[in-house]
């Protein structure tokens, strides 16, 4: 069974930090461009940060630049999103994804609705006092 499972979400106060993890089973992420996406109620799903398998080229959406950091394990089984200085507008369900074909980090994030991807079920991040 091929699946991605996110963890690490929760309730945090503004200015706080969280680290999201995404674990793969049934396949390895080693050769996939992978990324994090989020969707708030009433809004479209948007790319947050993505990283390539070759060269580890990273892309960050403007709202999270300087605050979030994407990374991946060398074993190819886990990806992470370190989220610092969280803001209320970061509140959303966060999904990890792996693209099935070669794609740039920027394109993977910007084209958030492409279908050739494995998706996790999502983890909720709520930033509130």
MMTF fields as JSON, N, C-alpha, C and O atoms, coordinates in Angstrom:
{
  "mmtfVersion": "1.0.0",
  "mmtfProducer": "UNKNOWN",
  "numBonds": 515,
  "numAtoms": 516,
  "numGroups": 129,
  "numChains": 1,
  "numModels": 1,
  "chainsPerModel": [1],
  "groupsPerChain": [129],
  "chainIdList": ["A"],
  "bondAtomList": [4, 2, 8, 6, 12, 10, 16, 14, 20, 18, 24, 22, 28, 26, 32, 30, 36, 34, 40, 38, 44, 42, 48, 46, 52, 50, 56, 54, 60, 58, 64, 62, 68, 66, 72, 70, 76, 74, 80, 78, 84, 82, 88, 86, 92, 90, 96, 94, 100, 98, 104, 102, 108, 106, 112, 110, 116, 114, 120, 118, 124, 122, 128, 126, 132, 130, 136, 134, 140, 138, 144, 142, 148, 146, 152, 150, 156, 154, 160, 158, 164, 162, 168, 166, 172, 170, 176, 174, 180, 178, 184, 182, 188, 186, 192, 190, 196, 194, 200, 198, 204, 202, 208, 206, 212, 210, 216, 214, 220, 218, 224, 222, 228, 226, 232, 230, 236, 234, 240, 238, 244, 242, 248, 246, 252, 250, 256, 254, 260, 258, 264, 262, 268, 266, 272, 270, 276, 274, 280, 278, 284, 282, 288, 286, 292, 290, 296, 294, 300, 298, 304, 302, 308, 306, 312, 310, 316, 314, 320, 318, 324, 322, 328, 326, 332, 330, 336, 334, 340, 338, 344, 342, 348, 346, 352, 350, 356, 354, 360, 358, 364, 362, 368, 366, 372, 370, 376, 374, 380, 378, 384, 382, 388, 386, 392, 390, 396, 394, 400, 398, 404, 402, 408, 406, 412, 410, 416, 414, 420, 418, 424, 422, 428, 426, 432, 430, 436, 434, 440, 438, 444, 442, 448, 446, 452, 450, 456, 454, 460, 458, 464, 462, 468, 466, 472, 470, 476, 474, 480, 478, 484, 482, 488, 486, 492, 490, 496, 494, 500, 498, 504, 502, 508, 506, 512, 510],
  "bondOrderList": [1, 1, 1, 1, 1, 1, 1, 1, 1, 1, 1, 1, 1, 1, 1, 1, 1, 1, 1, 1, 1, 1, 1, 1, 1, 1, 1, 1, 1, 1, 1, 1, 1, 1, 1, 1, 1, 1, 1, 1, 1, 1, 1, 1, 1, 1, 1, 1, 1, 1, 1, 1, 1, 1, 1, 1, 1, 1, 1, 1, 1, 1, 1, 1, 1, 1, 1, 1, 1, 1, 1, 1, 1, 1, 1, 1, 1, 1, 1, 1, 1, 1, 1, 1, 1, 1, 1, 1, 1, 1, 1, 1, 1, 1, 1, 1, 1, 1, 1, 1, 1, 1, 1, 1, 1, 1, 1, 1, 1, 1, 1, 1, 1, 1, 1, 1, 1, 1, 1, 1, 1, 1, 1, 1, 1, 1, 1, 1],
  "groupList": [{"groupName": "UNK", "atomNameList": ["N", "CA", "C", "O"], "elementList": ["N", "C", "C", "O"], "formalChargeList": [0, 0, 0, 0], "bondAtomList": [1, 0, 2, 1, 3, 2], "bondOrderList": [1, 1, 2], "singleLetterCode": "X", "chemCompType": "L-PEPTIDE LINKING"}],
  "groupTypeList": [0, 0, 0, 0, 0, 0, 0, 0, 0, 0, 0, 0, 0, 0, 0, 0, 0, 0, 0, 0, 0, 0, 0, 0, 0, 0, 0, 0, 0, 0, 0, 0, 0, 0, 0, 0, 0, 0, 0, 0, 0, 0, 0, 0, 0, 0, 0, 0, 0, 0, 0, 0, 0, 0, 0, 0, 0, 0, 0, 0, 0, 0, 0, 0, 0, 0, 0, 0, 0, 0, 0, 0, 0, 0, 0, 0, 0, 0, 0, 0, 0, 0, 0, 0, 0, 0, 0, 0, 0, 0, 0, 0, 0, 0, 0, 0, 0, 0, 0, 0, 0, 0, 0, 0, 0, 0, 0, 0, 0, 0, 0, 0, 0, 0, 0, 0, 0, 0, 0, 0, 0, 0, 0, 0, 0, 0, 0, 0, 0],
  "groupIdList": [1, 2, 3, 4, 5, 6, 7, 8, 9, 10, 11, 12, 13, 14, 15, 16, 17, 18, 19, 20, 21, 22, 23, 24, 25, 26, 27, 28, 29, 30, 31, 32, 33, 34, 35, 36, 37, 38, 39, 40, 41, 42, 43, 44, 45, 46, 47, 48, 49, 50, 51, 52, 53, 54, 55, 56, 57, 58, 59, 60, 61, 62, 63, 64, 65, 66, 67, 68, 69, 70, 71, 72, 73, 74, 75, 76, 77, 78, 79, 80, 81, 82, 83, 84, 85, 86, 87, 88, 89, 90, 91, 92, 93, 94, 95, 96, 97, 98, 99, 100, 101, 102, 103, 104, 105, 106, 107, 108, 109, 110, 111, 112, 113, 114, 115, 116, 117, 118, 119, 120, 121, 122, 123, 124, 125, 126, 127, 128, 129],
  "secStructList": [7, 7, 3, 3, 3, 3, 3, 7, 7, 3, 3, 3, 7, 6, 6, 7, 7, 3, 3, 3, 3, 3, 3, 3, 3, 1, 1, 7, 7, 6, 6, 1, 3, 3, 3, 3, 3, 3, 3, 7, 6, 6, 1, 7, 7, 3, 3, 3, 3, 3, 3, 7, 1, 1, 6, 6, 7, 3, 3, 3, 7, 4, 4, 4, 6, 6, 6, 3, 3, 3, 3, 3, 7, 6, 6, 1, 1, 3, 3, 3, 3, 3, 3, 7, 1, 7, 7, 4, 4, 4, 7, 3, 3, 3, 3, 3, 3, 3, 3, 1, 1, 7, 7, 7, 2, 2, 2, 2, 2, 2, 1, 6, 6, 7, 1, 1, 3, 3, 3, 7, 7, 7, 3, 3, 3, 3, 3, 7, 7],
  "xCoordList": [0.837, 0.0, 0.882, 1.771, 0.638, 1.381, 0.64, -0.542, 1.323, 0.678, 1.689, 2.861, 1.195, 1.937, 1.146, -0.071, 1.828, 1.165, 1.839, 3.025, 1.065, 1.573, 1.398, 0.516, 2.244, 2.125, 2.778, 3.514, 2.506, 3.148, 2.283, 2.704, 1.083, 0.197, -0.366, -0.203, -1.032, -1.622, -1.962, -1.956, -2.258, -2.59, -1.356, -0.69, -1.057, 0.111, -0.225, -1.034, 0.392, 0.172, 0.967, 1.993, 0.507, 1.275, 2.716, 2.971, 3.648, 5.057, 5.689, 6.911, 4.882, 5.383, 5.884, 5.873, 6.322, 6.897, 6.303, 5.871, 6.289, 5.903, 6.787, 7.276, 6.99, 7.664, 6.755, 6.399, 6.383, 5.559, 6.435, 7.498, 5.981, 6.682, 5.746, 4.532, 6.307, 5.547, 6.326, 7.431, 5.764, 6.428, 5.806, 4.584, 6.648, 6.199, 6.267, 7.188, 5.294, 5.308, 4.842, 4.0, 5.392, 5.047, 5.855, 5.8, 6.596, 7.468, 8.471, 8.351, 9.446, 10.434, 10.291, 9.964, 10.536, 10.478, 11.774, 11.869, 12.746, 14.101, 14.165, 14.913, 13.39, 13.479, 12.297, 12.094, 11.53, 10.38, 10.658, 11.347, 10.115, 9.983, 8.826, 7.741, 9.053, 8.06, 7.739, 8.477, 6.632, 6.272, 5.167, 4.523, 4.981, 3.93, 2.933, 3.309, 1.665, 0.569, -0.356, -0.331, -1.161, -2.116, -3.422, -3.465, -4.482, -5.792, -6.574, -6.815, -6.959, -7.785, -9.243, -9.529, -10.17, -11.592, -11.982, -11.659, -12.678, -13.132, -12.08, -12.362, -10.869, -9.793, -9.257, -9.462, -8.574, -7.98, -6.724, -6.053, -6.42, -5.183, -4.004, -4.016, -2.992, -1.849, -0.545, -0.442, 0.431, 1.745, 2.452, 2.43, 3.075, 3.802, 5.305, 5.981, 5.81, 7.227, 7.445, 6.795, 8.358, 8.652, 10.155, 10.896, 10.598, 12.019, 12.216, 11.453, 13.234, 13.505, 14.291, 14.904, 14.265, 15.04, 16.504, 17.387, 16.761, 18.114, 18.561, 17.958, 19.604, 20.136, 19.459, 19.95, 18.341, 17.603, 17.321, 17.521, 16.859, 16.459, 15.125, 14.192, 15.035, 13.865, 13.088, 13.646, 11.797, 10.921, 10.051, 9.556, 9.869, 8.996, 8.007, 8.378, 6.762, 5.771, 6.108, 6.635, 5.805, 6.169, 5.726, 6.501, 4.506, 4.072, 4.889, 4.844, 5.64, 6.372, 7.877, 8.605, 8.361, 9.798, 10.403, 9.884, 11.506, 12.175, 11.631, 12.228, 10.494, 9.882, 9.821, 9.961, 9.614, 9.487, 10.727, 11.379, 11.04, 12.156, 11.746, 11.273, 11.923, 11.611, 12.891, 13.961, 12.782, 13.936, 13.477, 12.284, 14.427, 14.113, 15.24, 16.405, 14.902, 15.897, 16.643, 16.1, 17.896, 18.707, 18.192, 18.423, 17.495, 16.97, 15.758, 15.311, 15.224, 14.117, 12.748, 11.784, 12.64, 11.373, 10.573, 9.379, 11.208, 10.548, 10.876, 12.006, 9.888, 10.091, 9.581, 8.762, 10.08, 9.751, 9.432, 9.853, 8.684, 8.469, 8.615, 7.75, 9.707, 9.921, 9.234, 9.528, 8.323, 7.505, 7.802, 7.471, 8.423, 8.772, 7.984, 7.477, 7.894, 7.18, 5.81, 5.466, 5.05, 3.745, 2.778, 2.793, 1.943, 0.959, -0.443, -0.598, -1.46, -2.83, -3.193, -3.952, -2.667, -2.957, -2.325, -2.607, -1.478, -0.922, -1.884, -1.637, -2.956, -3.932, -4.52, -5.063, -4.408, -4.877, -4.642, -3.983, -5.19, -4.82, -3.621, -3.651, -2.576, -1.344, -1.219, -1.395, -0.913, -0.785, 0.62, 1.202, 1.16, 2.392, 2.055, 1.022, 2.929, 2.686, 3.998, 5.034, 3.931, 5.067, 4.622, 3.628, 5.363, 4.995, 5.585, 6.75, 4.782, 5.169, 6.185, 6.878, 6.289, 7.193, 8.123, 7.907, 9.16, 10.142, 9.474, 8.75, 9.728, 9.138, 10.005, 10.652, 10.021, 10.785, 10.039, 8.825, 10.77, 10.155, 9.139, 8.055, 9.485, 8.584, 7.296, 6.209, 7.404, 6.215, 5.327, 4.102, 5.931, 5.142, 4.311, 3.141, 4.902, 4.191, 3.182, 2.059, 3.564, 2.677, 1.473, 0.35, 1.708, 0.623, 0.111, 0.391, -0.629, -1.042, -2.084, -2.315, -2.712, -3.798, -3.412, -4.287, -2.149, -1.721, -2.087, -2.003, -2.492, -3.062, -2.072, -2.389, -0.899, 0.049, 0.861, 2.089, 0.132, 0.773, 0.164, -1.012, 1.001, 0.524, 0.288, 1.086, -0.798, -1.162, -1.343, -1.839, -0.939, -1.271, -2.68, -3.321, -3.157, -4.517, -4.627, -5.733, -3.515, -3.503, -3.369, -3.792, -2.775, -2.685, -3.046, -2.614, -3.83, -4.355, -3.355, -2.792, -3.146, -2.332, -3.218, -3.786, -3.331, -4.136, -3.262, -2.671, -3.185, -2.384, -3.346, -3.986, -3.444, -4.408, -4.007, -3.328, -4.44, -4.216, -5.23, -5.182],
  "yCoordList": [-1.18, 0.0, 1.243, 1.38, 2.137, 3.381, 4.467, 4.706, 5.119, 6.186, 7.158, 6.834, 8.366, 9.403, 9.782, 9.96, 9.906, 10.223, 11.417, 11.375, 12.489, 13.694, 13.611, 12.913, 14.329, 14.452, 15.756, 16.376, 16.165, 17.342, 18.582, 19.595, 18.523, 19.666, 19.835, 18.974, 20.96, 21.224, 22.683, 23.459, 23.047, 24.421, 25.118, 24.601, 26.282, 27.033, 28.52, 28.991, 29.249, 30.691, 31.43, 30.931, 32.609, 33.398, 33.587, 33.861, 33.437, 33.53, 32.207, 32.113, 31.191, 29.881, 29.094, 29.578, 27.875, 27.025, 25.626, 25.138, 24.998, 23.611, 22.976, 23.657, 21.677, 20.936, 19.828, 18.928, 19.894, 18.872, 17.787, 18.067, 16.555, 15.431, 14.69, 14.672, 14.087, 13.289, 12.024, 12.078, 10.89, 9.609, 8.818, 8.715, 8.271, 7.468, 5.987, 5.538, 5.24, 3.792, 3.183, 3.749, 2.031, 1.384, 1.87, 1.275, 2.935, 3.472, 4.405, 4.722, 4.838, 5.77, 7.115, 7.191, 8.168, 9.525, 9.954, 11.066, 9.107, 9.46, 10.141, 11.103, 9.656, 10.171, 11.061, 11.325, 11.518, 12.363, 13.806, 14.074, 14.731, 16.087, 16.085, 15.59, 16.625, 16.566, 17.968, 18.918, 18.082, 19.41, 19.419, 18.41, 20.603, 20.863, 21.857, 22.854, 21.569, 22.406, 22.675, 21.949, 23.699, 23.984, 24.491, 25.054, 24.278, 24.728, 25.211, 24.456, 26.465, 27.044, 26.978, 26.914, 26.994, 26.937, 28.032, 29.203, 27.646, 28.603, 29.083, 29.941, 28.549, 28.969, 27.795, 26.633, 28.116, 27.092, 26.525, 27.194, 25.278, 24.682, 25.398, 25.662, 25.707, 26.43, 25.749, 25.132, 25.874, 25.337, 26.205, 27.432, 25.58, 26.282, 26.227, 27.255, 25.018, 24.818, 23.475, 22.493, 23.421, 22.189, 22.046, 23.029, 20.798, 20.518, 19.381, 18.415, 19.495, 18.476, 17.32, 17.442, 16.188, 15.029, 15.169, 14.703, 15.812, 16.009, 17.439, 18.394, 17.577, 18.889, 19.607, 20.637, 19.081, 19.672, 21.152, 21.968, 21.491, 22.858, 23.127, 22.333, 24.237, 24.546, 25.735, 26.639, 25.705, 26.81, 27.121, 26.215, 28.421, 28.852, 29.882, 30.804, 29.72, 30.735, 32.008, 31.948, 33.15, 34.427, 34.59, 35.099, 34.176, 34.401, 33.667, 34.037, 32.628, 31.85, 31.999, 31.416, 32.753, 32.938, 33.554, 34.523, 32.969, 33.44, 32.871, 33.051, 32.178, 31.605, 30.08, 29.433, 29.504, 28.051, 27.479, 28.151, 26.229, 25.532, 24.111, 23.372, 23.728, 22.37, 21.547, 22.067, 20.265, 19.379, 17.949, 17.651, 17.072, 15.671, 14.794, 15.191, 13.599, 12.661, 12.042, 11.891, 11.686, 11.048, 9.657, 9.17, 9.012, 7.673, 7.68, 6.627, 8.87, 8.999, 8.668, 8.591, 8.471, 8.038, 9.141, 8.973, 10.261, 11.288, 12.683, 12.948, 13.573, 14.974, 15.806, 15.345, 17.045, 17.89, 19.311, 19.756, 20.002, 21.425, 22.082, 21.936, 22.8, 23.553, 24.894, 25.648, 25.196, 26.393, 27.27, 26.907, 28.421, 29.349, 30.646, 30.979, 31.37, 32.648, 32.524, 33.291, 31.567, 31.302, 32.457, 33.124, 32.672, 33.739, 33.15, 32.04, 33.873, 33.364, 32.993, 32.049, 33.714, 33.419, 32.123, 31.688, 31.502, 30.196, 29.067, 27.914, 29.378, 28.371, 27.695, 28.36, 26.38, 25.617, 24.137, 23.754, 23.317, 21.912, 21.785, 22.25, 21.161, 21.024, 19.607, 18.631, 19.512, 18.242, 18.087, 19.052, 16.893, 16.607, 15.874, 15.211, 15.998, 15.38, 15.013, 15.637, 13.991, 13.559, 13.475, 12.821, 14.138, 14.152, 12.942, 12.601, 12.294, 11.033, 11.181, 10.218, 12.356, 12.584, 13.747, 14.514, 13.861, 14.914, 16.277, 16.538, 17.139, 18.457, 19.363, 18.894, 20.643, 21.576, 21.86, 21.673, 22.311, 22.642, 23.768, 23.719, 24.774, 25.898, 25.46, 25.838, 24.669, 24.243, 23.366, 23.483, 22.495, 21.638, 22.464, 22.161, 23.493, 24.321, 25.252, 25.385, 25.888, 26.838, 26.141, 26.637, 25.006, 24.234, 23.226, 22.03, 23.728, 22.946, 21.881, 20.988, 21.964, 21.041, 19.925, 19.177, 19.787, 18.703, 17.353, 17.165, 16.423, 15.17, 14.031, 13.071, 14.103, 12.997, 13.009, 13.09, 12.925, 13.036, 12.081, 11.725, 11.68, 11.024, 12.098, 13.027, 11.979, 12.96, 12.309, 11.187, 13.019, 12.606, 13.057, 13.764, 12.652, 12.981, 14.351, 14.868, 14.941, 16.27, 16.285, 15.355, 17.354, 17.588, 19.044, 19.943, 19.266, 20.596, 21.435, 20.99, 22.65, 23.638, 24.832, 25.45, 25.151, 26.283, 27.233, 26.849, 28.472, 29.496, 30.506, 31.276, 30.499, 31.341, 31.52, 30.676, 32.641, 32.882, 32.156, 32.254],
  "zCoordList": [0.0, 0.0, 0.0, 0.841, -0.932, -1.049, -0.288, -0.537, 0.63, 1.369, 1.951, 2.143, 2.228, 2.923, 4.159, 4.093, 5.283, 6.542, 7.19, 7.52, 7.368, 8.012, 9.522, 10.022, 10.234, 11.674, 12.11, 11.344, 13.339, 13.901, 13.977, 14.536, 13.424, 13.501, 14.895, 15.759, 15.102, 16.397, 16.572, 15.616, 17.804, 18.155, 18.705, 19.602, 18.171, 18.609, 18.63, 17.831, 19.54, 19.62, 18.549, 18.086, 18.153, 17.19, 17.653, 18.825, 16.723, 17.045, 17.408, 17.521, 17.591, 17.949, 16.754, 15.622, 17.022, 15.984, 16.011, 17.056, 14.859, 14.713, 13.657, 12.755, 13.767, 12.713, 12.231, 12.992, 10.974, 10.371, 9.766, 9.214, 9.874, 9.281, 8.345, 8.551, 7.328, 6.381, 6.105, 5.564, 6.471, 6.308, 5.162, 5.056, 4.322, 3.2, 3.54, 4.223, 3.062, 3.186, 1.876, 1.178, 1.552, 0.305, -0.88, -1.956, -0.698, -1.737, -1.08, 0.103, -1.838, -1.319, -2.004, -3.189, -1.253, -1.79, -2.448, -2.969, -2.432, -2.851, -4.209, -4.381, -5.176, -6.534, -6.93, -8.115, -5.966, -6.22, -5.831, -4.847, -6.611, -6.122, -5.129, -5.436, -3.964, -2.899, -2.408, -2.67, -1.694, -1.227, -0.193, 0.094, 0.348, 1.324, 0.752, 0.135, 0.968, 0.518, 1.691, 2.686, 1.581, 2.638, 2.058, 0.964, 2.816, 2.395, 3.612, 4.554, 3.576, 4.617, 4.191, 2.996, 5.142, 4.798, 3.818, 4.021, 2.753, 1.768, 0.794, -0.043, 0.881, 0.005, -0.81, -0.459, -1.891, -2.734, -2.092, -1.307, -2.44, -1.983, -2.637, -3.839, -1.838, -2.343, -1.947, -0.886, -2.809, -2.509, -1.495, -1.596, -0.525, 0.525, 0.276, 0.239, 0.107, -0.135, -0.792, -0.434, -1.755, -2.467, -2.641, -2.596, -2.842, -2.977, -3.966, -3.968, -4.803, -5.807, -5.221, -4.161, -5.929, -5.517, -5.896, -5.176, -7.031, -7.525, -7.242, -7.73, -6.463, -6.158, -5.009, -4.546, -4.545, -3.419, -3.636, -2.736, -4.829, -5.117, -4.438, -4.555, -3.733, -2.933, -3.48, -4.102, -3.23, -3.571, -2.357, -1.687, -2.079, -1.004, -1.524, -2.251, -1.151, -1.46, -0.693, 0.418, -1.284, -0.679, 0.776, 1.586, 1.138, 2.53, 3.587, 4.761, 3.193, 4.194, 4.084, 4.887, 3.126, 2.971, 4.229, 4.782, 4.662, 5.861, 7.143, 8.204, 7.068, 8.266, 8.233, 9.271, 7.057, 6.912, 6.233, 5.435, 6.561, 5.943, 5.601, 6.464, 4.352, 3.923, 3.892, 3.575, 4.22, 4.192, 3.973, 4.037, 3.715, 3.506, 4.013, 3.975, 4.488, 4.967, 3.801, 2.707, 4.05, 3.02, 2.671, 1.564, 3.608, 3.342, 2.428, 1.973, 2.159, 1.225, 1.77, 1.008, 3.07, 3.642, 4.315, 4.563, 4.613, 5.397, 4.88, 4.467, 4.903, 4.605, 5.773, 6.569, 5.868, 6.995, 6.543, 5.475, 7.38, 7.203, 8.568, 9.432, 8.756, 9.982, 9.834, 8.906, 10.742, 10.664, 11.873, 13.001, 11.643, 12.704, 12.571, 11.5, 13.684, 13.71, 13.053, 12.154, 13.508, 12.91, 13.125, 14.16, 12.125, 12.131, 12.0, 11.49, 12.45, 12.315, 10.88, 10.661, 9.911, 8.518, 8.024, 6.908, 8.836, 8.509, 8.86, 8.506, 9.539, 9.924, 8.688, 7.806, 8.635, 7.484, 7.738, 8.704, 6.86, 6.823, 5.904, 4.765, 6.394, 5.628, 5.085, 5.814, 3.799, 3.108, 2.547, 2.051, 2.622, 1.909, 0.62, 0.521, -0.359, -1.648, -2.321, -2.088, -3.156, -3.957, -5.407, -5.724, -6.283, -7.698, -8.405, -8.199, -9.239, -9.857, -10.98, -11.308, -11.571, -12.69, -12.393, -11.455, -13.206, -13.015, -13.149, -14.11, -12.172, -12.154, -11.289, -10.353, -11.595, -10.78, -9.486, -9.402, -8.488, -7.209, -7.373, -6.792, -8.154, -8.352, -9.025, -8.587, -10.083, -10.798, -9.916, -9.959, -9.125, -8.255, -7.287, -7.054, -6.729, -5.756, -6.405, -5.919, -7.483, -8.136, -8.766, -8.685, -9.386, -10.0, -8.971, -9.055, -8.021, -6.862, -7.169, -6.354, -8.33, -8.645, -9.606, -10.042, -9.949, -10.831, -10.22, -9.006, -11.071, -10.598, -10.398, -9.696, -10.982, -10.935, -9.642, -9.653, -8.529, -7.227, -6.211, -6.284, -5.264, -4.071, -3.021, -2.89, -2.276, -1.26, 0.094, 0.196, 1.133, 2.476, 2.824, 2.047, 3.982, 4.387, 5.036, 5.198, 5.404, 5.973, 7.483, 8.17, 7.989, 9.422, 9.693, 8.973, 10.724, 11.0, 11.781, 12.782, 11.309, 12.014, 12.331, 11.43, 13.599, 14.032, 14.831, 15.84, 14.374, 15.042, 15.655, 14.939, 16.951, 17.646, 19.095, 19.678, 19.67, 21.084, 21.943, 23.17]
}
